[in-house]
Amino acid sequence: MSTTVFTFMESPFGRLLLSGVRPAEGGPAALATVTAPGQKYALAEPADDWVHDPDALAEPVAQLTAYFAGRRTTFDLPLAPAGTDFRQKIWAALDDIPYGETVTYGQLAALAGATPQAVRAVGGAVGANPLLIVRPCHRVVGANGALTGFAAGVDRKRWLLDLESGALF
């Protein structure tokens, strides 16, 4: 039986909450969530049955730290986000958006193999992305290029895009 583990890390957004699924035999956890303070639709604190285990999530913390410092452009982590098959497909398509680039919701729908009529559902899936930053939902913009919704706030979305464009370094 697996265990849900958690840790916190400091970031430019404040204290992030990371959770993961640790296998019964122990070892590193597969990352399940990354949550920023004040993020919509996400836990602000660990659930009562989660176990504090910073060692199990040391690699995600290291990779996020390197990303925020401008030294990492991709993540190489085992992931375990919970969601419907449709959401899983949309979240996986987020991984195909190159660092420093953006796509529209319509383009993301096409990347995921969804019809153009699914744009609203794609937007809902992007908004429910449990792996903030790691699965780069911040790289999805409106059809006109506007910085539309981001569960952690549009100012944070702008900061992430500025980081990736090199504007912060």
PDB file of C-alpha atoms in Angstrom:
ATOM      1  CA  MET A   1       0.000   0.000   0.000  1.00  0.00           C
ATOM      2  CA  SER A   2       1.308   3.445  -0.881  1.00  0.00           C
ATOM      3  CA  THR A   3       1.515   6.455   1.418  1.00  0.00           C
ATOM      4  CA  THR A   4       0.891  10.103   0.603  1.00  0.00           C
ATOM      5  CA  VAL A   5       3.869  12.139   1.744  1.00  0.00           C
ATOM      6  CA  PHE A   6       4.441  15.885   1.779  1.00  0.00           C
ATOM      7  CA  THR A   7       6.997  18.579   2.274  1.00  0.00           C
ATOM      8  CA  PHE A   8       7.223  22.330   1.954  1.00  0.00           C
ATOM      9  CA  MET A   9       9.741  24.425   0.045  1.00  0.00           C
ATOM     10  CA  GLU A  10      10.371  28.132  -0.142  1.00  0.00           C
ATOM     11  CA  SER A  11       9.954  29.708  -3.575  1.00  0.00           C
ATOM     12  CA  PRO A  12       9.515  33.130  -5.167  1.00  0.00           C
ATOM     13  CA  PHE A  13       5.770  32.495  -4.661  1.00  0.00           C
ATOM     14  CA  GLY A  14       6.110  31.770  -0.958  1.00  0.00           C
ATOM     15  CA  ARG A  15       5.949  28.366   0.674  1.00  0.00           C
ATOM     16  CA  LEU A  16       4.955  25.661  -1.813  1.00  0.00           C
ATOM     17  CA  LEU A  17       3.266  22.471  -0.619  1.00  0.00           C
ATOM     18  CA  LEU A  18       4.426  19.344  -2.463  1.00  0.00           C
ATOM     19  CA  SER A  19       2.794  15.957  -2.073  1.00  0.00           C
ATOM     20  CA  GLY A  20       3.655  12.612  -3.541  1.00  0.00           C
ATOM     21  CA  VAL A  21       2.847   8.941  -3.506  1.00  0.00           C
ATOM     22  CA  ARG A  22       5.561   6.863  -1.848  1.00  0.00           C
ATOM     23  CA  PRO A  23       5.539   3.167  -2.770  1.00  0.00           C
ATOM     24  CA  ALA A  24       4.979   0.628  -0.008  1.00  0.00           C
ATOM     25  CA  GLU A  25       8.586  -0.531  -0.293  1.00  0.00           C
ATOM     26  CA  GLY A  26       9.789   3.049   0.379  1.00  0.00           C
ATOM     27  CA  GLY A  27      12.055   5.229  -1.697  1.00  0.00           C
ATOM     28  CA  PRO A  28      11.334   8.382  -3.682  1.00  0.00           C
ATOM     29  CA  ALA A  29       7.739   9.435  -4.138  1.00  0.00           C
ATOM     30  CA  ALA A  30       5.970  10.141  -7.423  1.00  0.00           C
ATOM     31  CA  LEU A  31       4.963  13.807  -7.340  1.00  0.00           C
ATOM     32  CA  ALA A  32       1.185  14.267  -7.074  1.00  0.00           C
ATOM     33  CA  THR A  33       0.719  17.982  -6.317  1.00  0.00           C
ATOM     34  CA  VAL A  34       2.563  21.290  -6.186  1.00  0.00           C
ATOM     35  CA  THR A  35       0.499  24.039  -4.586  1.00  0.00           C
ATOM     36  CA  ALA A  36       1.252  27.759  -4.127  1.00  0.00           C
ATOM     37  CA  PRO A  37      -0.196  29.889  -1.325  1.00  0.00           C
ATOM     38  CA  GLY A  38      -3.662  31.127  -2.235  1.00  0.00           C
ATOM     39  CA  GLN A  39      -3.963  28.823  -5.245  1.00  0.00           C
ATOM     40  CA  LYS A  40      -7.554  28.175  -6.316  1.00  0.00           C
ATOM     41  CA  TYR A  41      -8.960  24.655  -6.068  1.00  0.00           C
ATOM     42  CA  ALA A  42      -5.963  23.295  -4.142  1.00  0.00           C
ATOM     43  CA  LEU A  43      -5.149  22.308  -0.587  1.00  0.00           C
ATOM     44  CA  ALA A  44      -3.309  24.999   1.352  1.00  0.00           C
ATOM     45  CA  GLU A  45      -2.183  22.544   4.020  1.00  0.00           C
ATOM     46  CA  PRO A  46      -1.482  18.801   4.001  1.00  0.00           C
ATOM     47  CA  ALA A  47      -4.362  16.428   4.638  1.00  0.00           C
ATOM     48  CA  ASP A  48      -4.465  14.829   8.083  1.00  0.00           C
ATOM     49  CA  ASP A  49      -3.409  11.401   6.811  1.00  0.00           C
ATOM     50  CA  TRP A  50      -0.359  12.647   4.863  1.00  0.00           C
ATOM     51  CA  VAL A  51       3.096  11.894   6.264  1.00  0.00           C
ATOM     52  CA  HIS A  52       5.790  14.578   6.416  1.00  0.00           C
ATOM     53  CA  ASP A  53       8.746  13.094   4.504  1.00  0.00           C
ATOM     54  CA  PRO A  54      11.121  15.651   2.937  1.00  0.00           C
ATOM     55  CA  ASP A  55      13.550  12.906   1.835  1.00  0.00           C
ATOM     56  CA  ALA A  56      10.901  11.253  -0.351  1.00  0.00           C
ATOM     57  CA  LEU A  57      10.381  14.553  -2.202  1.00  0.00           C
ATOM     58  CA  ALA A  58      13.986  15.795  -2.222  1.00  0.00           C
ATOM     59  CA  GLU A  59      14.367  15.479  -6.002  1.00  0.00           C
ATOM     60  CA  PRO A  60      11.273  17.551  -6.881  1.00  0.00           C
ATOM     61  CA  VAL A  61      12.454  20.229  -4.432  1.00  0.00           C
ATOM     62  CA  ALA A  62      15.918  20.229  -6.015  1.00  0.00           C
ATOM     63  CA  GLN A  63      14.525  20.471  -9.539  1.00  0.00           C
ATOM     64  CA  LEU A  64      12.074  23.252  -8.650  1.00  0.00           C
ATOM     65  CA  THR A  65      14.865  25.165  -6.879  1.00  0.00           C
ATOM     66  CA  ALA A  66      17.024  24.906 -10.014  1.00  0.00           C
ATOM     67  CA  TYR A  67      14.073  25.997 -12.200  1.00  0.00           C
ATOM     68  CA  PHE A  68      13.438  29.105 -10.083  1.00  0.00           C
ATOM     69  CA  ALA A  69      17.155  29.963 -10.274  1.00  0.00           C
ATOM     70  CA  GLY A  70      17.028  29.789 -14.085  1.00  0.00           C
ATOM     71  CA  ARG A  71      19.242  26.681 -14.206  1.00  0.00           C
ATOM     72  CA  ARG A  72      16.610  24.143 -15.275  1.00  0.00           C
ATOM     73  CA  THR A  73      14.195  24.200 -18.226  1.00  0.00           C
ATOM     74  CA  THR A  74      12.541  20.777 -17.902  1.00  0.00           C
ATOM     75  CA  PHE A  75      11.543  18.420 -15.135  1.00  0.00           C
ATOM     76  CA  ASP A  76      12.445  14.750 -14.989  1.00  0.00           C
ATOM     77  CA  LEU A  77      10.300  13.311 -12.224  1.00  0.00           C
ATOM     78  CA  PRO A  78       7.911  10.430 -11.690  1.00  0.00           C
ATOM     79  CA  LEU A  79       4.418  11.951 -11.581  1.00  0.00           C
ATOM     80  CA  ALA A  80       1.176  10.732 -10.007  1.00  0.00           C
ATOM     81  CA  PRO A  81      -1.507  13.401 -10.500  1.00  0.00           C
ATOM     82  CA  ALA A  82      -5.069  12.256  -9.850  1.00  0.00           C
ATOM     83  CA  GLY A  83      -7.643  13.108 -12.505  1.00  0.00           C
ATOM     84  CA  THR A  84      -9.967  11.826 -15.200  1.00  0.00           C
ATOM     85  CA  ASP A  85      -8.588  10.297 -18.379  1.00  0.00           C
ATOM     86  CA  PHE A  86      -9.424  13.507 -20.265  1.00  0.00           C
ATOM     87  CA  ARG A  87      -7.582  15.670 -17.736  1.00  0.00           C
ATOM     88  CA  GLN A  88      -4.604  13.301 -17.730  1.00  0.00           C
ATOM     89  CA  LYS A  89      -4.425  13.643 -21.525  1.00  0.00           C
ATOM     90  CA  ILE A  90      -4.513  17.463 -21.328  1.00  0.00           C
ATOM     91  CA  TRP A  91      -1.939  17.566 -18.506  1.00  0.00           C
ATOM     92  CA  ALA A  92       0.385  15.278 -20.456  1.00  0.00           C
ATOM     93  CA  ALA A  93       0.068  17.611 -23.474  1.00  0.00           C
ATOM     94  CA  LEU A  94       1.281  20.494 -21.280  1.00  0.00           C
ATOM     95  CA  ASP A  95       4.634  18.696 -21.154  1.00  0.00           C
ATOM     96  CA  ASP A  96       4.957  19.213 -24.924  1.00  0.00           C
ATOM     97  CA  ILE A  97       4.957  23.020 -24.677  1.00  0.00           C
ATOM     98  CA  PRO A  98       8.601  24.091 -24.953  1.00  0.00           C
ATOM     99  CA  TYR A  99      10.228  26.169 -22.236  1.00  0.00           C
ATOM    100  CA  GLY A 100       9.818  29.881 -22.941  1.00  0.00           C
ATOM    101  CA  GLU A 101       6.977  29.401 -25.431  1.00  0.00           C
ATOM    102  CA  THR A 102       3.209  29.692 -25.154  1.00  0.00           C
ATOM    103  CA  VAL A 103       0.249  28.056 -26.859  1.00  0.00           C
ATOM    104  CA  THR A 104      -3.431  28.923 -26.912  1.00  0.00           C
ATOM    105  CA  TYR A 105      -6.093  26.717 -25.387  1.00  0.00           C
ATOM    106  CA  GLY A 106      -7.105  25.736 -28.926  1.00  0.00           C
ATOM    107  CA  GLN A 107      -3.544  24.756 -29.781  1.00  0.00           C
ATOM    108  CA  LEU A 108      -3.328  22.730 -26.565  1.00  0.00           C
ATOM    109  CA  ALA A 109      -6.561  20.950 -27.493  1.00  0.00           C
ATOM    110  CA  ALA A 110      -4.956  19.981 -30.815  1.00  0.00           C
ATOM    111  CA  LEU A 111      -1.746  18.849 -29.066  1.00  0.00           C
ATOM    112  CA  ALA A 112      -3.855  16.583 -26.855  1.00  0.00           C
ATOM    113  CA  GLY A 113      -5.849  15.203 -29.781  1.00  0.00           C
ATOM    114  CA  ALA A 114      -9.071  16.882 -28.660  1.00  0.00           C
ATOM    115  CA  THR A 115     -11.514  18.602 -30.992  1.00  0.00           C
ATOM    116  CA  PRO A 116     -11.609  22.408 -31.224  1.00  0.00           C
ATOM    117  CA  GLN A 117     -15.046  22.259 -29.582  1.00  0.00           C
ATOM    118  CA  ALA A 118     -13.372  20.947 -26.419  1.00  0.00           C
ATOM    119  CA  VAL A 119     -11.655  24.268 -25.687  1.00  0.00           C
ATOM    120  CA  ARG A 120     -13.788  24.967 -22.588  1.00  0.00           C
ATOM    121  CA  ALA A 121     -13.115  21.498 -21.209  1.00  0.00           C
ATOM    122  CA  VAL A 122      -9.419  21.974 -21.984  1.00  0.00           C
ATOM    123  CA  GLY A 123      -9.507  25.240 -20.027  1.00  0.00           C
ATOM    124  CA  GLY A 124     -11.117  23.446 -17.099  1.00  0.00           C
ATOM    125  CA  ALA A 125      -8.443  20.761 -17.174  1.00  0.00           C
ATOM    126  CA  VAL A 126      -5.667  23.354 -17.330  1.00  0.00           C
ATOM    127  CA  GLY A 127      -7.198  25.202 -14.377  1.00  0.00           C
ATOM    128  CA  ALA A 128      -7.321  21.971 -12.378  1.00  0.00           C
ATOM    129  CA  ASN A 129      -3.687  21.044 -13.067  1.00  0.00           C
ATOM    130  CA  PRO A 130      -2.408  19.718  -9.713  1.00  0.00           C
ATOM    131  CA  LEU A 131       1.273  20.035 -10.677  1.00  0.00           C
ATOM    132  CA  LEU A 132       1.746  23.794 -10.792  1.00  0.00           C
ATOM    133  CA  ILE A 133       4.974  24.773 -12.584  1.00  0.00           C
ATOM    134  CA  VAL A 134       6.079  21.157 -13.176  1.00  0.00           C
ATOM    135  CA  ARG A 135       3.273  20.677 -15.695  1.00  0.00           C
ATOM    136  CA  PRO A 136       3.548  24.124 -17.341  1.00  0.00           C
ATOM    137  CA  CYS A 137      -0.050  25.336 -17.438  1.00  0.00           C
ATOM    138  CA  HIS A 138       1.373  28.873 -17.185  1.00  0.00           C
ATOM    139  CA  ARG A 139       2.410  28.515 -20.860  1.00  0.00           C
ATOM    140  CA  VAL A 140      -1.232  28.437 -22.018  1.00  0.00           C
ATOM    141  CA  VAL A 141      -2.696  31.793 -23.068  1.00  0.00           C
ATOM    142  CA  GLY A 142      -5.931  33.087 -24.545  1.00  0.00           C
ATOM    143  CA  ALA A 143      -6.627  33.008 -28.283  1.00  0.00           C
ATOM    144  CA  ASN A 144      -5.503  36.644 -28.534  1.00  0.00           C
ATOM    145  CA  GLY A 145      -2.333  36.019 -26.511  1.00  0.00           C
ATOM    146  CA  ALA A 146      -3.788  37.467 -23.302  1.00  0.00           C
ATOM    147  CA  LEU A 147      -2.647  36.052 -19.970  1.00  0.00           C
ATOM    148  CA  THR A 148      -5.903  34.458 -18.998  1.00  0.00           C
ATOM    149  CA  GLY A 149      -6.603  32.555 -15.794  1.00  0.00           C
ATOM    150  CA  PHE A 150      -3.991  30.847 -13.690  1.00  0.00           C
ATOM    151  CA  ALA A 151      -5.005  29.119 -10.465  1.00  0.00           C
ATOM    152  CA  ALA A 152      -2.058  30.686  -8.618  1.00  0.00           C
ATOM    153  CA  GLY A 153      -2.798  34.181  -9.988  1.00  0.00           C
ATOM    154  CA  VAL A 154      -2.043  36.014 -13.234  1.00  0.00           C
ATOM    155  CA  ASP A 155       0.848  37.936 -11.624  1.00  0.00           C
ATOM    156  CA  ARG A 156       2.572  34.624 -10.888  1.00  0.00           C
ATOM    157  CA  LYS A 157       1.875  33.452 -14.431  1.00  0.00           C
ATOM    158  CA  ARG A 158       3.538  36.605 -15.770  1.00  0.00           C
ATOM    159  CA  TRP A 159       6.525  36.029 -13.429  1.00  0.00           C
ATOM    160  CA  LEU A 160       6.964  32.442 -14.687  1.00  0.00           C
ATOM    161  CA  LEU A 161       6.788  33.547 -18.326  1.00  0.00           C
ATOM    162  CA  ASP A 162       9.284  36.347 -17.593  1.00  0.00           C
ATOM    163  CA  LEU A 163      11.595  33.813 -15.939  1.00  0.00           C
ATOM    164  CA  GLU A 164      11.410  31.570 -19.000  1.00  0.00           C
ATOM    165  CA  SER A 165      11.950  34.447 -21.442  1.00  0.00           C
ATOM    166  CA  GLY A 166      15.136  35.451 -19.630  1.00  0.00           C
ATOM    167  CA  ALA A 167      13.671  38.761 -18.493  1.00  0.00           C
ATOM    168  CA  LEU A 168      14.461  38.026 -14.835  1.00  0.00           C
ATOM    169  CA  PHE A 169      18.162  37.216 -15.299  1.00  0.00           C
TER     170      PHE A 169
END
